[in-house]
PDB file of C-alpha atoms in Angstrom:
ATOM      1  CA  UNK L 370      45.750  84.580 -46.382  1.00 72.00           C
ATOM      2  CA  UNK L 371      46.814  85.865 -42.993  1.00 81.00           C
ATOM      3  CA  UNK L 372      50.019  84.468 -41.537  1.00 90.00           C
ATOM      4  CA  UNK L 373      48.184  83.534 -38.353  1.00 94.00           C
ATOM      5  CA  UNK L 374      44.530  82.489 -38.245  1.00 94.00           C
ATOM      6  CA  UNK L 375      42.475  82.364 -35.064  1.00 94.00           C
ATOM      7  CA  UNK L 376      38.742  81.820 -34.690  1.00 88.00           C
ATOM      8  CA  UNK L 377      37.288  84.967 -33.086  1.00 87.00           C
ATOM      9  CA  UNK L 378      34.546  83.149 -31.192  1.00 87.00           C
ATOM     10  CA  UNK L 379      32.877  83.837 -28.881  1.00 93.00           C
ATOM     11  CA  UNK L 380      33.288  80.407 -27.373  1.00 95.00           C
ATOM     12  CA  UNK L 381      30.875  79.738 -24.490  1.00 97.00           C
ATOM     13  CA  UNK L 382      31.459  76.808 -22.130  1.00 97.00           C
ATOM     14  CA  UNK L 383      30.075  75.760 -18.732  1.00 97.00           C
ATOM     15  CA  UNK L 384      32.249  76.073 -15.652  1.00 98.00           C
ATOM     16  CA  UNK L 385      34.515  73.060 -15.225  1.00 97.00           C
ATOM     17  CA  UNK L 386      34.725  72.269 -18.941  1.00 97.00           C
ATOM     18  CA  UNK L 387      37.950  71.651 -20.840  1.00 97.00           C
ATOM     19  CA  UNK L 388      38.542  74.470 -23.311  1.00 97.00           C
ATOM     20  CA  UNK L 389      40.498  74.088 -26.540  1.00 97.00           C
ATOM     21  CA  UNK L 390      41.772  77.211 -28.305  1.00 97.00           C
ATOM     22  CA  UNK L 391      43.631  77.002 -31.593  1.00 96.00           C
ATOM     23  CA  UNK L 392      45.713  78.893 -34.119  1.00 96.00           C
ATOM     24  CA  UNK L 393      46.953  77.887 -37.526  1.00 96.00           C
ATOM     25  CA  UNK L 394      49.859  79.503 -39.306  1.00 96.00           C
ATOM     26  CA  UNK L 395      51.394  79.483 -42.743  1.00 93.00           C
ATOM     27  CA  UNK L 396      55.040  80.454 -42.173  1.00 92.00           C
ATOM     28  CA  UNK L 397      57.182  77.412 -41.441  1.00 90.00           C
ATOM     29  CA  UNK L 398      59.967  79.737 -40.246  1.00 89.00           C
ATOM     30  CA  UNK L 399      58.097  80.533 -37.025  1.00 91.00           C
ATOM     31  CA  UNK L 400      60.150  79.212 -34.140  1.00 90.00           C
ATOM     32  CA  UNK L 401      58.583  80.651 -30.991  1.00 93.00           C
ATOM     33  CA  UNK L 402      55.022  80.286 -29.794  1.00 95.00           C
ATOM     34  CA  UNK L 403      53.164  82.071 -27.045  1.00 95.00           C
ATOM     35  CA  UNK L 404      49.670  82.393 -25.616  1.00 97.00           C
ATOM     36  CA  UNK L 405      48.345  85.524 -23.955  1.00 97.00           C
ATOM     37  CA  UNK L 406      45.178  86.283 -22.044  1.00 98.00           C
ATOM     38  CA  UNK L 407      43.608  89.734 -22.360  1.00 97.00           C
ATOM     39  CA  UNK L 408      40.821  90.987 -20.153  1.00 97.00           C
ATOM     40  CA  UNK L 409      38.621  93.762 -21.449  1.00 94.00           C
ATOM     41  CA  UNK L 410      40.430  97.120 -21.609  1.00 93.00           C
ATOM     42  CA  UNK L 411      43.655  95.612 -20.198  1.00 95.00           C
ATOM     43  CA  UNK L 412      47.026  94.717 -21.642  1.00 96.00           C
ATOM     44  CA  UNK L 413      47.780  91.132 -22.738  1.00 97.00           C
ATOM     45  CA  UNK L 414      49.206  88.834 -20.067  1.00 97.00           C
ATOM     46  CA  UNK L 415      51.640  86.046 -20.945  1.00 95.00           C
ATOM     47  CA  UNK L 416      50.284  82.572 -20.177  1.00 96.00           C
ATOM     48  CA  UNK L 417      52.534  80.118 -21.984  1.00 93.00           C
ATOM     49  CA  UNK L 418      55.713  80.228 -24.025  1.00 91.00           C
ATOM     50  CA  UNK L 419      57.355  77.429 -25.976  1.00 89.00           C
ATOM     51  CA  UNK L 420      59.753  76.979 -28.847  1.00 86.00           C
ATOM     52  CA  UNK L 421      59.441  73.296 -29.666  1.00 80.00           C
ATOM     53  CA  UNK L 422      56.879  70.822 -30.890  1.00 83.00           C
ATOM     54  CA  UNK L 423      55.012  68.852 -28.261  1.00 85.00           C
ATOM     55  CA  UNK L 424      53.236  69.742 -25.061  1.00 89.00           C
ATOM     56  CA  UNK L 425      54.057  72.133 -22.245  1.00 92.00           C
ATOM     57  CA  UNK L 426      52.010  72.178 -19.068  1.00 94.00           C
ATOM     58  CA  UNK L 427      51.602  74.869 -16.425  1.00 94.00           C
ATOM     59  CA  UNK L 428      48.887  74.328 -13.855  1.00 96.00           C
ATOM     60  CA  UNK L 429      45.527  74.184 -15.620  1.00 97.00           C
ATOM     61  CA  UNK L 430      47.050  75.269 -18.939  1.00 97.00           C
ATOM     62  CA  UNK L 431      48.645  73.072 -21.613  1.00 96.00           C
ATOM     63  CA  UNK L 432      50.204  74.452 -24.769  1.00 96.00           C
ATOM     64  CA  UNK L 433      50.583  72.141 -27.742  1.00 95.00           C
ATOM     65  CA  UNK L 434      52.621  72.788 -30.877  1.00 95.00           C
ATOM     66  CA  UNK L 435      52.491  70.717 -34.061  1.00 93.00           C
ATOM     67  CA  UNK L 436      55.008  72.218 -36.450  1.00 91.00           C
ATOM     68  CA  UNK L 437      54.360  69.658 -39.165  1.00 91.00           C
ATOM     69  CA  UNK L 438      50.690  70.728 -39.321  1.00 92.00           C
ATOM     70  CA  UNK L 439      51.427  74.385 -38.506  1.00 93.00           C
ATOM     71  CA  UNK L 440      48.938  74.245 -35.674  1.00 93.00           C
ATOM     72  CA  UNK L 441      49.104  75.321 -32.061  1.00 96.00           C
ATOM     73  CA  UNK L 442      46.616  74.826 -29.251  1.00 96.00           C
ATOM     74  CA  UNK L 443      45.968  75.980 -25.714  1.00 97.00           C
ATOM     75  CA  UNK L 444      43.950  73.717 -23.423  1.00 97.00           C
ATOM     76  CA  UNK L 445      42.391  75.003 -20.214  1.00 98.00           C
ATOM     77  CA  UNK L 446      41.283  72.377 -17.711  1.00 98.00           C
ATOM     78  CA  UNK L 447      38.597  72.951 -15.064  1.00 98.00           C
ATOM     79  CA  UNK L 448      37.665  76.283 -16.620  1.00 98.00           C
ATOM     80  CA  UNK L 449      36.474  79.034 -14.274  1.00 97.00           C
ATOM     81  CA  UNK L 450      34.370  82.173 -14.839  1.00 97.00           C
ATOM     82  CA  UNK L 451      37.581  84.139 -14.173  1.00 97.00           C
ATOM     83  CA  UNK L 452      39.013  82.572 -17.343  1.00 98.00           C
ATOM     84  CA  UNK L 453      36.524  84.601 -19.377  1.00 98.00           C
ATOM     85  CA  UNK L 454      38.741  86.770 -21.565  1.00 97.00           C
ATOM     86  CA  UNK L 455      40.197  87.010 -25.042  1.00 97.00           C
ATOM     87  CA  UNK L 456      43.059  84.593 -25.780  1.00 98.00           C
ATOM     88  CA  UNK L 457      45.731  85.608 -28.247  1.00 97.00           C
ATOM     89  CA  UNK L 458      48.297  83.382 -29.870  1.00 97.00           C
ATOM     90  CA  UNK L 459      51.622  84.890 -30.930  1.00 96.00           C
ATOM     91  CA  UNK L 460      54.167  83.269 -33.219  1.00 95.00           C
ATOM     92  CA  UNK L 461      57.300  84.331 -34.868  1.00 90.00           C
ATOM     93  CA  UNK L 462      60.908  84.925 -35.165  1.00 89.00           C
ATOM     94  CA  UNK L 463      62.519  86.835 -32.346  1.00 87.00           C
ATOM     95  CA  UNK L 464      61.487  90.487 -31.963  1.00 91.00           C
ATOM     96  CA  UNK L 465      58.727  90.248 -34.604  1.00 91.00           C
ATOM     97  CA  UNK L 466      55.954  88.126 -33.185  1.00 94.00           C
ATOM     98  CA  UNK L 467      52.760  87.975 -35.217  1.00 94.00           C
ATOM     99  CA  UNK L 468      49.621  87.954 -33.094  1.00 95.00           C
ATOM    100  CA  UNK L 469      46.359  86.262 -33.866  1.00 95.00           C
ATOM    101  CA  UNK L 470      43.215  88.371 -33.662  1.00 95.00           C
ATOM    102  CA  UNK L 471      42.133  86.529 -30.515  1.00 96.00           C
ATOM    103  CA  UNK L 472      39.355  84.173 -29.431  1.00 97.00           C
ATOM    104  CA  UNK L 473      36.771  85.441 -26.947  1.00 96.00           C
ATOM    105  CA  UNK L 474      36.035  82.870 -24.262  1.00 97.00           C
ATOM    106  CA  UNK L 475      33.049  82.966 -21.911  1.00 97.00           C
ATOM    107  CA  UNK L 476      32.921  80.507 -19.025  1.00 97.00           C
ATOM    108  CA  UNK L 477      29.409  80.321 -17.642  1.00 97.00           C
ATOM    109  CA  UNK L 478      28.891  79.763 -13.913  1.00 94.00           C
TER     110      UNK L 478
ATOM    111  CA  UNK Q1403      57.013  96.177  -9.117  1.00 64.00           C
ATOM    112  CA  UNK Q1404      55.248  98.390 -11.634  1.00 77.00           C
ATOM    113  CA  UNK Q1405      56.342  96.337 -14.700  1.00 96.00           C
ATOM    114  CA  UNK Q1406      55.622  98.369 -17.831  1.00 98.00           C
ATOM    115  CA  UNK Q1407      54.119 101.825 -17.313  1.00 97.00           C
ATOM    116  CA  UNK Q1408      52.486 103.758 -20.130  1.00 98.00           C
ATOM    117  CA  UNK Q1409      51.387 107.393 -20.115  1.00 97.00           C
ATOM    118  CA  UNK Q1410      48.927 108.816 -20.838  1.00 97.00           C
ATOM    119  CA  UNK Q1411      46.115 106.267 -20.531  1.00 97.00           C
ATOM    120  CA  UNK Q1412      43.714 108.244 -22.714  1.00 97.00           C
ATOM    121  CA  UNK Q1413      44.221 111.006 -25.273  1.00 97.00           C
ATOM    122  CA  UNK Q1414      42.128 112.811 -27.841  1.00 98.00           C
ATOM    123  CA  UNK Q1415      43.972 114.637 -30.619  1.00 97.00           C
ATOM    124  CA  UNK Q1416      42.879 116.752 -33.526  1.00 98.00           C
ATOM    125  CA  UNK Q1417      44.088 115.812 -36.982  1.00 98.00           C
ATOM    126  CA  UNK Q1418      47.547 117.238 -37.553  1.00 98.00           C
ATOM    127  CA  UNK Q1419      48.497 117.536 -33.905  1.00 98.00           C
ATOM    128  CA  UNK Q1420      51.560 115.799 -32.541  1.00 97.00           C
ATOM    129  CA  UNK Q1421      52.110 113.860 -29.352  1.00 97.00           C
ATOM    130  CA  UNK Q1422      54.492 111.460 -27.658  1.00 98.00           C
ATOM    131  CA  UNK Q1423      53.453 108.274 -25.888  1.00 98.00           C
ATOM    132  CA  UNK Q1424      55.744 107.372 -23.018  1.00 98.00           C
ATOM    133  CA  UNK Q1425      56.745 103.898 -21.876  1.00 98.00           C
ATOM    134  CA  UNK Q1426      59.017 102.828 -19.032  1.00 98.00           C
ATOM    135  CA  UNK Q1427      59.899  99.392 -17.663  1.00 98.00           C
ATOM    136  CA  UNK Q1428      61.535  98.512 -14.364  1.00 97.00           C
ATOM    137  CA  UNK Q1429      62.473  94.873 -15.083  1.00 96.00           C
ATOM    138  CA  UNK Q1430      65.901  95.583 -16.602  1.00 96.00           C
ATOM    139  CA  UNK Q1431      64.715  94.148 -19.920  1.00 96.00           C
ATOM    140  CA  UNK Q1432      66.855  94.633 -22.989  1.00 96.00           C
ATOM    141  CA  UNK Q1433      64.121  94.733 -25.640  1.00 97.00           C
ATOM    142  CA  UNK Q1434      61.120  97.018 -25.947  1.00 97.00           C
ATOM    143  CA  UNK Q1435      58.218  97.175 -28.407  1.00 98.00           C
ATOM    144  CA  UNK Q1436      55.340  99.328 -29.551  1.00 98.00           C
ATOM    145  CA  UNK Q1437      52.166  97.660 -30.840  1.00 98.00           C
ATOM    146  CA  UNK Q1438      48.804  98.981 -31.916  1.00 98.00           C
ATOM    147  CA  UNK Q1439      45.578  97.007 -31.481  1.00 97.00           C
ATOM    148  CA  UNK Q1440      42.582  97.534 -33.705  1.00 95.00           C
ATOM    149  CA  UNK Q1441      39.319  95.552 -33.868  1.00 89.00           C
ATOM    150  CA  UNK Q1442      39.636  92.598 -36.233  1.00 84.00           C
ATOM    151  CA  UNK Q1443      43.329  93.333 -36.875  1.00 86.00           C
ATOM    152  CA  UNK Q1444      44.976  92.032 -33.758  1.00 88.00           C
ATOM    153  CA  UNK Q1445      48.191  93.463 -32.366  1.00 95.00           C
ATOM    154  CA  UNK Q1446      50.509  94.851 -35.000  1.00 97.00           C
ATOM    155  CA  UNK Q1447      54.143  95.777 -34.395  1.00 97.00           C
ATOM    156  CA  UNK Q1448      55.006  99.420 -35.058  1.00 98.00           C
ATOM    157  CA  UNK Q1449      58.649  99.600 -33.935  1.00 98.00           C
ATOM    158  CA  UNK Q1450      60.924  97.678 -31.646  1.00 97.00           C
ATOM    159  CA  UNK Q1451      64.238  98.209 -29.904  1.00 97.00           C
ATOM    160  CA  UNK Q1452      66.292  95.066 -29.518  1.00 96.00           C
ATOM    161  CA  UNK Q1453      68.676  96.786 -27.131  1.00 95.00           C
ATOM    162  CA  UNK Q1454      69.561 100.251 -25.859  1.00 94.00           C
ATOM    163  CA  UNK Q1455      70.704 102.386 -28.773  1.00 92.00           C
ATOM    164  CA  UNK Q1456      68.944 100.433 -31.526  1.00 96.00           C
ATOM    165  CA  UNK Q1457      65.505 100.724 -33.119  1.00 97.00           C
ATOM    166  CA  UNK Q1458      63.917  98.916 -36.054  1.00 97.00           C
ATOM    167  CA  UNK Q1459      60.685  99.108 -38.027  1.00 97.00           C
ATOM    168  CA  UNK Q1460      57.918  96.643 -37.555  1.00 96.00           C
ATOM    169  CA  UNK Q1461      54.879  95.895 -39.682  1.00 94.00           C
ATOM    170  CA  UNK Q1462      53.211  99.338 -39.580  1.00 97.00           C
ATOM    171  CA  UNK Q1463      55.821 102.081 -38.969  1.00 98.00           C
ATOM    172  CA  UNK Q1464      54.480 104.813 -41.285  1.00 97.00           C
ATOM    173  CA  UNK Q1465      53.489 107.963 -39.424  1.00 97.00           C
ATOM    174  CA  UNK Q1466      55.433 107.085 -36.292  1.00 98.00           C
ATOM    175  CA  UNK Q1467      58.873 107.680 -34.845  1.00 98.00           C
ATOM    176  CA  UNK Q1468      60.484 106.168 -31.777  1.00 98.00           C
ATOM    177  CA  UNK Q1469      63.267 106.965 -29.347  1.00 97.00           C
ATOM    178  CA  UNK Q1470      64.990 104.535 -27.019  1.00 97.00           C
ATOM    179  CA  UNK Q1471      65.957 107.127 -24.432  1.00 91.00           C
ATOM    180  CA  UNK Q1472      67.792 104.679 -22.155  1.00 96.00           C
ATOM    181  CA  UNK Q1473      67.413 101.044 -21.138  1.00 96.00           C
ATOM    182  CA  UNK Q1474      64.190 101.788 -19.240  1.00 97.00           C
ATOM    183  CA  UNK Q1475      62.346 104.152 -21.588  1.00 98.00           C
ATOM    184  CA  UNK Q1476      61.000 103.816 -25.126  1.00 98.00           C
ATOM    185  CA  UNK Q1477      58.776 106.570 -26.546  1.00 98.00           C
ATOM    186  CA  UNK Q1478      56.499 106.640 -29.580  1.00 98.00           C
ATOM    187  CA  UNK Q1479      55.868 109.926 -31.416  1.00 98.00           C
ATOM    188  CA  UNK Q1480      53.079 110.845 -33.789  1.00 97.00           C
ATOM    189  CA  UNK Q1481      54.285 113.882 -35.726  1.00 94.00           C
ATOM    190  CA  UNK Q1482      51.021 114.705 -37.502  1.00 97.00           C
ATOM    191  CA  UNK Q1483      48.137 112.618 -36.218  1.00 97.00           C
ATOM    192  CA  UNK Q1484      45.591 111.175 -38.632  1.00 98.00           C
ATOM    193  CA  UNK Q1485      42.198 109.552 -37.926  1.00 97.00           C
ATOM    194  CA  UNK Q1486      43.686 106.246 -39.132  1.00 97.00           C
ATOM    195  CA  UNK Q1487      45.942 106.325 -36.066  1.00 98.00           C
ATOM    196  CA  UNK Q1488      42.972 106.030 -33.737  1.00 98.00           C
ATOM    197  CA  UNK Q1489      43.807 102.858 -31.833  1.00 98.00           C
ATOM    198  CA  UNK Q1490      44.924 101.349 -28.570  1.00 98.00           C
ATOM    199  CA  UNK Q1491      48.692 101.462 -28.241  1.00 98.00           C
ATOM    200  CA  UNK Q1492      50.600  98.959 -26.162  1.00 98.00           C
ATOM    201  CA  UNK Q1493      54.197  99.047 -25.069  1.00 98.00           C
ATOM    202  CA  UNK Q1494      55.907  95.790 -24.152  1.00 98.00           C
ATOM    203  CA  UNK Q1495      59.308  94.624 -22.995  1.00 97.00           C
ATOM    204  CA  UNK Q1496      61.227  91.355 -22.859  1.00 95.00           C
ATOM    205  CA  UNK Q1497      64.590  90.163 -21.595  1.00 93.00           C
ATOM    206  CA  UNK Q1498      65.420  88.810 -25.045  1.00 87.00           C
ATOM    207  CA  UNK Q1499      63.614  88.947 -28.394  1.00 84.00           C
ATOM    208  CA  UNK Q1500      62.594  85.315 -28.247  1.00 83.00           C
ATOM    209  CA  UNK Q1501      61.178  85.421 -24.719  1.00 87.00           C
ATOM    210  CA  UNK Q1502      57.632  86.269 -23.751  1.00 91.00           C
ATOM    211  CA  UNK Q1503      56.638  89.904 -23.493  1.00 95.00           C
ATOM    212  CA  UNK Q1504      55.328  91.933 -20.586  1.00 96.00           C
ATOM    213  CA  UNK Q1505      52.764  94.445 -21.750  1.00 98.00           C
ATOM    214  CA  UNK Q1506      51.683  97.757 -20.311  1.00 98.00           C
ATOM    215  CA  UNK Q1507      48.029  98.656 -19.772  1.00 97.00           C
ATOM    216  CA  UNK Q1508      47.752 100.636 -22.994  1.00 97.00           C
ATOM    217  CA  UNK Q1509      47.006 104.144 -24.264  1.00 98.00           C
ATOM    218  CA  UNK Q1510      43.628 104.728 -25.911  1.00 97.00           C
ATOM    219  CA  UNK Q1511      44.149 107.356 -28.594  1.00 98.00           C
ATOM    220  CA  UNK Q1512      41.390 108.994 -30.593  1.00 98.00           C
ATOM    221  CA  UNK Q1513      42.199 111.306 -33.492  1.00 98.00           C
ATOM    222  CA  UNK Q1514      39.276 113.482 -34.616  1.00 97.00           C
TER     223      UNK Q1514
END
């Protein structure tokens, strides 16, 4: 079993939809949680970072961490075609984040 | 600001050849990282440098060496390239090890 599991997608949604992206993990020692967006042939770009259970909001993005269930989520409100990308979760101890394999998202105009 | 700059962007090597991938950051970050990204495998940590003067192995260090030249620069060396090292290599940096990372745009390496 991988330490971090992420559905590869692709996930296709209409413009304006609420998108839910998820990762599950097995290592209860993970303390820090991040979400990245990666456009094709580009480097990952940090979207959200948190280190505690609960919700963190930044504009149209909300990160949710449930440590008891070992489950993290990223919600995107009012999705736009420009949100079409691969979304990576990253979890870990400091310096040694484990990345999920990414979920491909397509937002259809 | 340039952020994290990687050179070269593309490279083709023959099996057994050596090369060095260069990475420089201009954000005064303490920590730097090298990852490789392969289809279906995600990003995997090769080596990291928590601070200037220190380096440590990550998940997949075999076949690679690194040098933290100064606070800005962190290079990755392939001494004898193998086809299994065909990948996209990303350098990243962060102010501290538990902060988010800033990634470079990557080096696409093909070993034939």
